[in-house]
mmCIF file of C-alpha atoms in Angstrom:
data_model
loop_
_atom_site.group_PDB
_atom_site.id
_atom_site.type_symbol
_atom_site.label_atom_id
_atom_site.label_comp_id
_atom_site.label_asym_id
_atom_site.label_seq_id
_atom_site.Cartn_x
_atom_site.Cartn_y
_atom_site.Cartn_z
ATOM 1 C CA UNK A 1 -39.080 4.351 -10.954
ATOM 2 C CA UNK A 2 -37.505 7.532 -11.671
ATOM 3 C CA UNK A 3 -35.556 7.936 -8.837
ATOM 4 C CA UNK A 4 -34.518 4.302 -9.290
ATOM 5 C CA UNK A 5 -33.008 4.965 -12.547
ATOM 6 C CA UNK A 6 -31.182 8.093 -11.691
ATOM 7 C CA UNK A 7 -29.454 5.678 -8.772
ATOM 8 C CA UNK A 8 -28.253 3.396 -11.164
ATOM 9 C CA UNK A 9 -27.334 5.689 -13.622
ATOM 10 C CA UNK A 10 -25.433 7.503 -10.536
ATOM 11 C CA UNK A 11 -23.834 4.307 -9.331
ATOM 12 C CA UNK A 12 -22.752 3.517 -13.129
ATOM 13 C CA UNK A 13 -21.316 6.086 -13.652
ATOM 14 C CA UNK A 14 -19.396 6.188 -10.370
ATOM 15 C CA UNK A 15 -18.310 2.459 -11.294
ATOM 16 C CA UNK A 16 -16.795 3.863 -14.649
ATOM 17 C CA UNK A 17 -14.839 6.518 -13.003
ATOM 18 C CA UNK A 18 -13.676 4.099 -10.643
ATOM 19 C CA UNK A 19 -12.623 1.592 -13.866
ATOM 20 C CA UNK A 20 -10.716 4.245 -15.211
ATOM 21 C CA UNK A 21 -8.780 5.620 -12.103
ATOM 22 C CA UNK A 22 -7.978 2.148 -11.502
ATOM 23 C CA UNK A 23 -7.036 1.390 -15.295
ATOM 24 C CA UNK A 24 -4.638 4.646 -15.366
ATOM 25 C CA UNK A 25 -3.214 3.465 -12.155
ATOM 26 C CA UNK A 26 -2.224 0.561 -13.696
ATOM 27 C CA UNK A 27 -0.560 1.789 -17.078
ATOM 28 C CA UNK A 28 1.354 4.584 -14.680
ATOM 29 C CA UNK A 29 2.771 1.218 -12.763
ATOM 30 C CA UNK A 30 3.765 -0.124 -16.037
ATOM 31 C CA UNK A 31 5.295 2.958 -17.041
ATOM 32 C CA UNK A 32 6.766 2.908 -13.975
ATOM 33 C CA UNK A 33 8.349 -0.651 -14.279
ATOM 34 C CA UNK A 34 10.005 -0.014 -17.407
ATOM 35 C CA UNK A 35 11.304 3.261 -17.073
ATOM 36 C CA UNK A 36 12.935 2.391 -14.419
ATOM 37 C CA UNK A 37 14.189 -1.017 -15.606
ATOM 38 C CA UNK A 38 15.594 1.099 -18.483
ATOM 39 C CA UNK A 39 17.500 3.549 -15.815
ATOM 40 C CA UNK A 40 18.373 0.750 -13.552
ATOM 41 C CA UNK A 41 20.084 -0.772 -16.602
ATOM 42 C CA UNK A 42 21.698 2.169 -17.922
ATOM 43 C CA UNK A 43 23.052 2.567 -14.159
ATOM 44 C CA UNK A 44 24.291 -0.529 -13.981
ATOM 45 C CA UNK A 45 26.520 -0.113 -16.936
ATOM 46 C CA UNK A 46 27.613 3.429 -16.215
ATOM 47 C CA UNK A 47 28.164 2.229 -12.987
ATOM 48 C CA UNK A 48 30.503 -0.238 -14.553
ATOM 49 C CA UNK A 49 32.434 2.673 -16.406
ATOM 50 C CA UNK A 50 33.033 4.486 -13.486
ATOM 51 C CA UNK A 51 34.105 1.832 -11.641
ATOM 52 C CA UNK A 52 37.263 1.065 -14.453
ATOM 53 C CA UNK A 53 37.685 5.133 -14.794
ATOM 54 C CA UNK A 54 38.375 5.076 -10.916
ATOM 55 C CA UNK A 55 40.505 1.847 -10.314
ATOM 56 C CA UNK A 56 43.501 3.374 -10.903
ATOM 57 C CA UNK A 57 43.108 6.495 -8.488
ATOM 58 C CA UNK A 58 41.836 3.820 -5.708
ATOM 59 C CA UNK A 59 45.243 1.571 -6.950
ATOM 60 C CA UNK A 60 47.168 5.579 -6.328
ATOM 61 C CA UNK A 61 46.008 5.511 -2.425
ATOM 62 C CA UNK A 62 43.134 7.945 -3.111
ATOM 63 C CA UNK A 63 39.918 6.142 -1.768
ATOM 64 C CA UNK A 64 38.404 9.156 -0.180
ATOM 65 C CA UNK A 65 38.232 10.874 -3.355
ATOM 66 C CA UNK A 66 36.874 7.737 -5.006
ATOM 67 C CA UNK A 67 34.283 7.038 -2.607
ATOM 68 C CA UNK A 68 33.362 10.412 -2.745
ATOM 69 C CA UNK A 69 32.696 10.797 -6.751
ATOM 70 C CA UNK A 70 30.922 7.082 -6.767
ATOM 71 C CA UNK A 71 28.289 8.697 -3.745
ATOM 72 C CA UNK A 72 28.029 11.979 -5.957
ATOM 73 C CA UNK A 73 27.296 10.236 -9.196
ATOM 74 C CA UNK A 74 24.526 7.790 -7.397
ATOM 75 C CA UNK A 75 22.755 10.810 -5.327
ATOM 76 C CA UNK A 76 22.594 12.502 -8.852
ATOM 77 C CA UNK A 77 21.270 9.780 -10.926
ATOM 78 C CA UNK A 78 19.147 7.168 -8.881
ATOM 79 C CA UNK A 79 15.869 8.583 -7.119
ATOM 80 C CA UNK A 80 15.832 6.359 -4.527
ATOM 81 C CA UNK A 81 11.910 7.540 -3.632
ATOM 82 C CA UNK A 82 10.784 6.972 -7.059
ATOM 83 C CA UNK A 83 12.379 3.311 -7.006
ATOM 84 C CA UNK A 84 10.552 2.900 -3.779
ATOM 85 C CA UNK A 85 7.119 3.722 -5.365
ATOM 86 C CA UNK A 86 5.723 0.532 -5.874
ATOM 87 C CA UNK A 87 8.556 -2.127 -4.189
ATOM 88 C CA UNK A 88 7.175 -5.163 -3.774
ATOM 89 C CA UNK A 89 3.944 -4.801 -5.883
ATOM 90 C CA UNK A 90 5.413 -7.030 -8.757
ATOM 91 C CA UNK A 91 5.210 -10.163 -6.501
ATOM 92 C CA UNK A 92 1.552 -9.638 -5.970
ATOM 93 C CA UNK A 93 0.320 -11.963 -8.429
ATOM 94 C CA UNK A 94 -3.857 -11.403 -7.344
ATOM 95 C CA UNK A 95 -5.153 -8.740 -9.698
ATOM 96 C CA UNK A 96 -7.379 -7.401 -7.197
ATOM 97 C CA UNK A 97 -4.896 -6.829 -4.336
ATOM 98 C CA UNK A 98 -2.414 -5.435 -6.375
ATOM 99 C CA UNK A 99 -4.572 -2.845 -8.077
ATOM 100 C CA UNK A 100 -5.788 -1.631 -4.667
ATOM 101 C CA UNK A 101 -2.214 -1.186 -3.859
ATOM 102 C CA UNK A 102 -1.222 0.524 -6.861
ATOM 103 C CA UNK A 103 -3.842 2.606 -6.556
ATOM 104 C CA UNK A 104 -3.341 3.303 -2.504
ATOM 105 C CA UNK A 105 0.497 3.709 -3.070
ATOM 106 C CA UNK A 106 0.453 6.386 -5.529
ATOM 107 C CA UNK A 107 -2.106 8.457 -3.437
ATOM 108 C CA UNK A 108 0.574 8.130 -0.785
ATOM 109 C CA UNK A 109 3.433 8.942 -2.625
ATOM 110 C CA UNK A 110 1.841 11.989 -4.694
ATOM 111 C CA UNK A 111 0.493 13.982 -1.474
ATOM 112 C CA UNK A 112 4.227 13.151 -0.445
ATOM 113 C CA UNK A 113 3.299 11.151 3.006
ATOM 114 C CA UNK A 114 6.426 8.969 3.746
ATOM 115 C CA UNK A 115 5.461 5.325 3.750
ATOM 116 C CA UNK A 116 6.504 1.919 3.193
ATOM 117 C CA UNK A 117 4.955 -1.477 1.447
ATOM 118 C CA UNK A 118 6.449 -5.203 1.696
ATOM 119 C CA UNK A 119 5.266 -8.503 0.139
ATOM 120 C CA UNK A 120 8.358 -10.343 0.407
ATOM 121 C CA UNK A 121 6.882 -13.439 -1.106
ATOM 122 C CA UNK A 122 4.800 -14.272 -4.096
ATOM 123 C CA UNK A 123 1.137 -14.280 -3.775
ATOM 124 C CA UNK A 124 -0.792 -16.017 -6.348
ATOM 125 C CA UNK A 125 -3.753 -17.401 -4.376
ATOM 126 C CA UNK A 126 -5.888 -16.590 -1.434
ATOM 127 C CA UNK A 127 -7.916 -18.060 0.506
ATOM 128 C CA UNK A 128 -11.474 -18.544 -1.108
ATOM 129 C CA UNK A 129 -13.694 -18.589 1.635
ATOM 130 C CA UNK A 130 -13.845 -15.046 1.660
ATOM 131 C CA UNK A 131 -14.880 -12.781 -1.356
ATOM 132 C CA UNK A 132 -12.108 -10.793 -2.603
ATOM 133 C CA UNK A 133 -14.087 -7.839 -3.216
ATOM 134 C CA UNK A 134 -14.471 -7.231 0.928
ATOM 135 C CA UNK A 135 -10.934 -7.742 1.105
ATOM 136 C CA UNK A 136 -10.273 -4.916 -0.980
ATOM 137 C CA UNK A 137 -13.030 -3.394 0.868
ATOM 138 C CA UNK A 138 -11.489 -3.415 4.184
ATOM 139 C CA UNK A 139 -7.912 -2.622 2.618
ATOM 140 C CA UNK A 140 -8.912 0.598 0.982
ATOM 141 C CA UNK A 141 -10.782 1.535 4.250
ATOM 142 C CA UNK A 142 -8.058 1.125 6.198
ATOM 143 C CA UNK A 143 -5.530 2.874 3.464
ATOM 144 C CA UNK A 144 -8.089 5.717 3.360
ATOM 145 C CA UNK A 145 -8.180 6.087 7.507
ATOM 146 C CA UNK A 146 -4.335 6.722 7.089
ATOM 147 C CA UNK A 147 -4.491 9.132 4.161
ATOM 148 C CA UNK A 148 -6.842 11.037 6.089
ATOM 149 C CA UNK A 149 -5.268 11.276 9.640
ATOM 150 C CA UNK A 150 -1.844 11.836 7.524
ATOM 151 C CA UNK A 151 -3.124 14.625 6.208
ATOM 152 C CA UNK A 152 -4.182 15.981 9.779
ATOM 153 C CA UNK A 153 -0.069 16.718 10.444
ATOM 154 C CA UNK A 154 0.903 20.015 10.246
ATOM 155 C CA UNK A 155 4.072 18.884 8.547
ATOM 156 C CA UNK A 156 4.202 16.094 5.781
ATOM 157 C CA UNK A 157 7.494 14.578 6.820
ATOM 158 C CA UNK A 158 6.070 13.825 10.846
ATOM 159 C CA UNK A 159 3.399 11.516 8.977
ATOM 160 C CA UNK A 160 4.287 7.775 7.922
ATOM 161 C CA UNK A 161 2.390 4.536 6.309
ATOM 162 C CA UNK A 162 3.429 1.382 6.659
ATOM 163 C CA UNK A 163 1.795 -1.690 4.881
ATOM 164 C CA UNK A 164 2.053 -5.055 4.149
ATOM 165 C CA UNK A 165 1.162 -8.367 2.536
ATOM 166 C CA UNK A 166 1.731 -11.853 3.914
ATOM 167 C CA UNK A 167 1.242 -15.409 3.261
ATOM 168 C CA UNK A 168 2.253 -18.125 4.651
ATOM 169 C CA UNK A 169 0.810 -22.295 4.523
ATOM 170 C CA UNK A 170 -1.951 -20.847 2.364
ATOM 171 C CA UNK A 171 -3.442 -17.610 4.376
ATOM 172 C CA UNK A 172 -3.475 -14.250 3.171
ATOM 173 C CA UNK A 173 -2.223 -11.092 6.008
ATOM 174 C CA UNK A 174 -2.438 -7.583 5.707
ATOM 175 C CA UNK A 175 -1.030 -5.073 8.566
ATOM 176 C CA UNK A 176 -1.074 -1.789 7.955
ATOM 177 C CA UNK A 177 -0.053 0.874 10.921
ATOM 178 C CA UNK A 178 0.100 4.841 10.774
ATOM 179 C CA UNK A 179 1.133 7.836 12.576
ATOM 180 C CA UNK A 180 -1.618 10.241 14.757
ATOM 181 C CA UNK A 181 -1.470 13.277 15.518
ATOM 182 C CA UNK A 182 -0.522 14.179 19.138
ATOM 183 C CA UNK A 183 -4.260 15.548 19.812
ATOM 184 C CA UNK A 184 -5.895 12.094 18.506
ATOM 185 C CA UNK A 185 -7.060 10.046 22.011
ATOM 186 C CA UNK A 186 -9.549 7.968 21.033
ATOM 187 C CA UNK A 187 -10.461 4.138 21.731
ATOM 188 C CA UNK A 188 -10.965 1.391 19.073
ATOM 189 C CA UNK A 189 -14.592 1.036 20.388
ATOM 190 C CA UNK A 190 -15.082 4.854 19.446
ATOM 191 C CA UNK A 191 -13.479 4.820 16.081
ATOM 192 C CA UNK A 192 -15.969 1.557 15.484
ATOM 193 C CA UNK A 193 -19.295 3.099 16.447
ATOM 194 C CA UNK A 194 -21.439 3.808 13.474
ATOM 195 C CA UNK A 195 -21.403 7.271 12.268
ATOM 196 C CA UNK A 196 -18.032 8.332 13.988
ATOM 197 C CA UNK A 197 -15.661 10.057 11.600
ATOM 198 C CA UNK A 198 -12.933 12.254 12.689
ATOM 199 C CA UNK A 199 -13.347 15.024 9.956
ATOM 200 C CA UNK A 200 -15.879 17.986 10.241
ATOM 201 C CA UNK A 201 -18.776 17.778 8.726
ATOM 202 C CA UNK A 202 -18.942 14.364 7.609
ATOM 203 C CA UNK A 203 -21.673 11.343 8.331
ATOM 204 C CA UNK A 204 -18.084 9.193 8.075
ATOM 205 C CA UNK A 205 -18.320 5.245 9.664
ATOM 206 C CA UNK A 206 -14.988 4.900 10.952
ATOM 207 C CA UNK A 207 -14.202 1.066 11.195
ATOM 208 C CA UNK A 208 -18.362 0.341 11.327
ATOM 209 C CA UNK A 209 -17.935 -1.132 7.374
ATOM 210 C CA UNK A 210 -14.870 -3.446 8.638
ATOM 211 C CA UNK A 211 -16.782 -4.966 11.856
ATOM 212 C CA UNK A 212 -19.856 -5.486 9.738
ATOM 213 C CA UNK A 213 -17.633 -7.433 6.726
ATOM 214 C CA UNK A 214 -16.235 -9.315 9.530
ATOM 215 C CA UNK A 215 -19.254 -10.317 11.267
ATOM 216 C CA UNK A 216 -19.721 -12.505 7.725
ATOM 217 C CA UNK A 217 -16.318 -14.419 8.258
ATOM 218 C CA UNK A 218 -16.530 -15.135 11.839
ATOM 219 C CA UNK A 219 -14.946 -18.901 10.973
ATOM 220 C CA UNK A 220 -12.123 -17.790 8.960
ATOM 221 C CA UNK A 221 -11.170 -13.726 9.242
ATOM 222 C CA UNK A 222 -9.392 -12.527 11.870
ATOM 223 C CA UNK A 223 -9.291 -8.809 12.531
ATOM 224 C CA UNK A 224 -7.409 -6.617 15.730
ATOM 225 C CA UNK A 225 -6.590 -3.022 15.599
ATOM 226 C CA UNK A 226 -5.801 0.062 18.737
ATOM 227 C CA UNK A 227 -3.986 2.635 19.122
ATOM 228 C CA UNK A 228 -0.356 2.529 21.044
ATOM 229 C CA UNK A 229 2.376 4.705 21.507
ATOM 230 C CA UNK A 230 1.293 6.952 18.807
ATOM 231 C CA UNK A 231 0.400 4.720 16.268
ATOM 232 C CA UNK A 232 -2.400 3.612 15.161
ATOM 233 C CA UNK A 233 -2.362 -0.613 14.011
ATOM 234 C CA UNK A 234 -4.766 -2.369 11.804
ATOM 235 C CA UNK A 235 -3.853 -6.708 11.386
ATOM 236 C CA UNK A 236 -6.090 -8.498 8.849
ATOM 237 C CA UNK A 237 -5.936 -12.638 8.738
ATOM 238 C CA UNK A 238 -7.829 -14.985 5.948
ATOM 239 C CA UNK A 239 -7.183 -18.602 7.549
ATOM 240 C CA UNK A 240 -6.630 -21.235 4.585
ATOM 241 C CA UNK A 241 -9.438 -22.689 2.948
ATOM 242 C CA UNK A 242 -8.085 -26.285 4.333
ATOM 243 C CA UNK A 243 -7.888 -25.141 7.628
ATOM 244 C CA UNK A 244 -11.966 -24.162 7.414
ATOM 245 C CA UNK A 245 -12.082 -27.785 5.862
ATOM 246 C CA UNK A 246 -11.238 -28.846 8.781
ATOM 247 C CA UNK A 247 -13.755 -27.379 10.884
ATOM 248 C CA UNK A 248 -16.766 -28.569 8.791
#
């Protein structure tokens, strides 16, 4: 009984320090939004200023030196990195999927990996014939697999992310792909087998977690992944809940 309570007490308090990452992940992304809705804004009308200053020396002939001075003033003022942070997270609409983004982003961006993120339309629903909690599940697996083989690159800037949300007629998609390093040849059925981890000294489980989530869905989660031409590429489908319907 003991040992029973220490493991809860463990596991509560692991649950609170996850609460509270996640919570200051969030109020950094709101900081985030309106600081830089606050430079964009000032930008904009600066920009405006400029633009009147430097009519008349474009009206003189002078467009070099215009174009010039307008490329000068926007390297110096717009961090083009920082507005990149978190593009796309504001149409995530699915509290769940965009905290696990937040959160997965600004890992990325503060160990200074380059990467990317779309959702290019707005998700407000997903399927629910799968429980959103394994979603996130398999999503911060699959964020943490590219952290971890990012961090295997000798230099930062040969690494790179890329993720992304989907939906379209109701599903839910998630593809996320990253660099390996040049010594990483290893099969998807490897990577899969329980126990298999790529970093020393560590009981890790690979993609084990993600197979055994899936084996739950088998009617309505689609999963592929492999390796190719130095990448490595994870694609996650939730078919729509009428679709499964359907096949009742």
């Amino acid at each position: 009984m003991g040992v029973v309570k220490i493991q809860k007490e463990i596991q509560t308090e692991q649950q609170q320090k996850r609460m509270e990452a996640e919570i200051a992940q969030l109020k950094e992304y709101s900081d985030y939004l309106d600081k830089n809705e606050d430079e964009l804004r000032h930008f904009k009308h600066d920009y405006q200023d400029i633009l009147n200053g430097l009519r008349i020396s474009a009206e003189e002939g002078n467009i070099k030196a215009v174009v010039q001075q307008l490329a000068k003033y926007t390297d110096s003022q717009v961090d083009d990195k920082s507005l990149r942070k978190y593009q796309d997270v504001n149409h995530i609409h699915v509290d769940e999927l965009k905290s696990i983004a937040i959160t997965k982003l600004a890992k990325l961006y503060n160990e200074q990996f380059p990467y990317s993120f779309g959702c290019n339309v707005e998700i407000y629903r997903i399927p629910q014939s799968v429980n959103i909690l394994d979603i996130v599940r398999i999503i911060g697996i699959t964020f943490n697999n590219a952290i971890e083989e990012s961090r295997k690159f000798s230099d930062k800037s040969n690494a790179k992310v890329d993720a992304m949300y989907y939906q379209e007629d109701g599903n839910f998609e998630f593809k996320i792909r990253n660099k390996i390093v040049n010594d990483t040849k290893l099969s998807t059925n490897i990577l899969s087998k329980e126990g298999y981890s790529t970093k020393k000294n560590h009981a890790g489980i690979g993609l084990a977690n993600i197979k055994r989530i899936e084996s739950k869905y088998e009617e309505c989660m689609l999963i592929n992944y492999g390796i190719e031409d130095g990448w490595f590429t994870f694609d996650l489908e939730i078919m729509p809940d009428n679709e499964n319907m359907e096949e009742e």
